Amino acid sequence: MMAATPTPSRLQGFNMGFLGGYVDTLGFIGLFGLFTAHVTGNFVLLGASLADPANIPSLLKILAFPAFILGIAAARLLVASCERRGVDAHRPSYLLQLVLLIGFMACGMLSEPVARDMSALAMAAGLLGTAAMGAHSAASKLLLAHLAPTSMMTGNVTQLVIDTVDQLRGAGDAATTARCSKFFWPLFGFAIGCAAGAFLFLAFGFVALVVPVAILCLHLVKPSLDQA
C-alpha cells in the first residue's frame, strides 16, 4: 500500500519561503553582496573572476560555495541518521538550521559595524549563514518535497506562470489549481521575506536575524504549524 502524500501546508510553505528570502537579503545587504542562499550568484561571481581578474570576489564570497555544500552535507547526514534510527527528521533539521542561524546572528552582531575588509567574525557570520541556508535547501529537498522549493524561486516563478496561463486559457484542472497553491505560498513568503529582511536589517542590524530564528523556534515547539 502506497504511503499518502503529505498535503502542502500553506503556512509552512509561506514561513519557509519567508525565511529563505529574509536571510538571503539580509546577508546580501549586511555582507556586501554575499548570497547566502543563492548559489547561482556564486557561480556567476566565480565565472566573472576567471574572465576578468579585476572582478576577483572577496575571500568570503569564494568560501561561501563550499560552506553551502557543507550545510547540505550536514543536513543529509542528519536526515540519514534519523532514518536509520526510525526518528522523524523534521525537528532535528529545524534545530540544525536554528543553531547555524544563531551563530550567524551572534557573529554578525559582534562584528558590527562590518567593513569591506572583513574581520574574522564577519567572515564567520557569512559562512555560518551560508551553511544555514545550505541546510535549509537540503531540508526542502529531503523533507518538504510536498512544498515547492523555499529558497530557489526561478523554477517556482516558471511553474506558477505556466499553470496560471493554463488556468486563464481554460486548460487547467484540479491538479493545476493545486500546483498554483503549492508554488504560490513559498514564492509569496520569499518576496515578503526579502522586503522584511532588507528593512529590518537597515533598522536593527544583525539582531534582525531574530525573526527567522523565531520562525524556526515556532516550528520546533508547534509541529502542528506544519499542517496548517
mmCIF file of C-alpha atoms in Angstrom, residues 33-119:
data_model
loop_
_atom_site.group_PDB
_atom_site.id
_atom_site.type_symbol
_atom_site.label_atom_id
_atom_site.label_comp_id
_atom_site.label_asym_id
_atom_site.label_seq_id
_atom_site.Cartn_x
_atom_site.Cartn_y
_atom_site.Cartn_z
ATOM 1 C CA GLY A 33 26.665 41.289 -1.786
ATOM 2 C CA LEU A 34 27.066 37.836 -0.245
ATOM 3 C CA PHE A 35 24.483 35.337 -1.473
ATOM 4 C CA THR A 36 23.743 33.012 1.445
ATOM 5 C CA ALA A 37 21.023 31.015 -0.334
ATOM 6 C CA HIS A 38 21.541 31.922 -3.997
ATOM 7 C CA VAL A 39 24.274 29.537 -5.115
ATOM 8 C CA THR A 40 23.699 30.578 -8.750
ATOM 9 C CA GLY A 41 25.062 34.000 -7.860
ATOM 10 C CA ASN A 42 28.238 32.418 -6.532
ATOM 11 C CA PHE A 43 28.756 30.616 -9.855
ATOM 12 C CA VAL A 44 28.390 33.984 -11.615
ATOM 13 C CA LEU A 45 30.969 35.601 -9.334
ATOM 14 C CA LEU A 46 33.457 32.785 -9.847
ATOM 15 C CA GLY A 47 32.912 32.780 -13.615
ATOM 16 C CA ALA A 48 33.395 36.548 -13.832
ATOM 17 C CA SER A 49 36.631 36.322 -11.866
ATOM 18 C CA LEU A 50 38.043 33.733 -14.286
ATOM 19 C CA ALA A 51 37.410 36.015 -17.267
ATOM 20 C CA ASP A 52 38.454 39.286 -15.651
ATOM 21 C CA PRO A 53 40.961 39.288 -12.765
ATOM 22 C CA ALA A 54 39.692 42.753 -11.825
ATOM 23 C CA ASN A 55 36.431 41.076 -10.775
ATOM 24 C CA ILE A 56 38.013 38.751 -8.227
ATOM 25 C CA PRO A 57 35.392 38.294 -5.488
ATOM 26 C CA SER A 58 36.219 38.609 -1.812
ATOM 27 C CA LEU A 59 37.503 35.596 0.099
ATOM 28 C CA LEU A 60 34.127 35.317 1.831
ATOM 29 C CA LYS A 61 32.294 35.020 -1.494
ATOM 30 C CA ILE A 62 34.750 32.352 -2.647
ATOM 31 C CA LEU A 63 34.346 30.365 0.580
ATOM 32 C CA ALA A 64 30.553 30.717 0.529
ATOM 33 C CA PHE A 65 30.203 27.944 -2.051
ATOM 34 C CA PRO A 66 31.977 25.231 -0.010
ATOM 35 C CA ALA A 67 30.167 26.463 3.122
ATOM 36 C CA PHE A 68 26.845 25.977 1.339
ATOM 37 C CA ILE A 69 27.922 22.465 0.318
ATOM 38 C CA LEU A 70 28.908 21.643 3.910
ATOM 39 C CA GLY A 71 25.491 22.794 5.113
ATOM 40 C CA ILE A 72 23.804 20.492 2.599
ATOM 41 C CA ALA A 73 26.064 17.585 3.587
ATOM 42 C CA ALA A 74 25.405 18.120 7.301
ATOM 43 C CA ALA A 75 21.649 18.118 6.717
ATOM 44 C CA ARG A 76 21.850 14.984 4.573
ATOM 45 C CA LEU A 77 23.865 13.106 7.197
ATOM 46 C CA LEU A 78 21.473 14.239 9.922
ATOM 47 C CA VAL A 79 18.408 13.069 7.984
ATOM 48 C CA ALA A 80 20.099 9.763 7.110
ATOM 49 C CA SER A 81 20.923 9.205 10.781
ATOM 50 C CA CYS A 82 17.306 9.876 11.757
ATOM 51 C CA GLU A 83 16.079 7.468 9.077
ATOM 52 C CA ARG A 84 18.359 4.697 10.357
ATOM 53 C CA ARG A 85 17.008 5.174 13.889
ATOM 54 C CA GLY A 86 13.402 5.463 12.791
ATOM 55 C CA VAL A 87 13.162 9.041 14.092
ATOM 56 C CA ASP A 88 11.266 11.838 12.363
ATOM 57 C CA ALA A 89 13.888 14.226 10.968
ATOM 58 C CA HIS A 90 11.864 17.436 10.810
ATOM 59 C CA ARG A 91 12.703 18.742 14.279
ATOM 60 C CA PRO A 92 16.429 17.833 14.095
ATOM 61 C CA SER A 93 16.557 19.574 10.714
ATOM 62 C CA TYR A 94 14.941 22.718 12.120
ATOM 63 C CA LEU A 95 17.357 22.554 15.063
ATOM 64 C CA LEU A 96 20.402 22.373 12.769
ATOM 65 C CA GLN A 97 19.222 25.447 10.866
ATOM 66 C CA LEU A 98 18.460 27.195 14.150
ATOM 67 C CA VAL A 99 21.939 26.620 15.582
ATOM 68 C CA LEU A 100 23.618 27.868 12.400
ATOM 69 C CA LEU A 101 21.387 30.953 12.198
ATOM 70 C CA ILE A 102 22.039 31.814 15.849
ATOM 71 C CA GLY A 103 25.756 31.563 15.081
ATOM 72 C CA PHE A 104 25.248 33.836 12.061
ATOM 73 C CA MET A 105 23.400 36.364 14.204
ATOM 74 C CA ALA A 106 25.895 36.274 17.093
ATOM 75 C CA CYS A 107 28.986 36.642 14.892
ATOM 76 C CA GLY A 108 27.286 39.351 12.858
ATOM 77 C CA MET A 109 26.339 41.346 15.959
ATOM 78 C CA LEU A 110 29.853 41.046 17.388
ATOM 79 C CA SER A 111 31.417 42.189 14.108
ATOM 80 C CA GLU A 112 29.286 45.328 13.663
ATOM 81 C CA PRO A 113 29.927 47.711 12.028
ATOM 82 C CA VAL A 114 31.119 45.456 9.203
ATOM 83 C CA ALA A 115 33.803 46.983 6.966
ATOM 84 C CA ARG A 116 34.671 45.862 3.439
ATOM 85 C CA ASP A 117 37.968 44.415 4.687
ATOM 86 C CA MET A 118 36.001 41.970 6.794
ATOM 87 C CA SER A 119 37.093 40.798 10.220
#
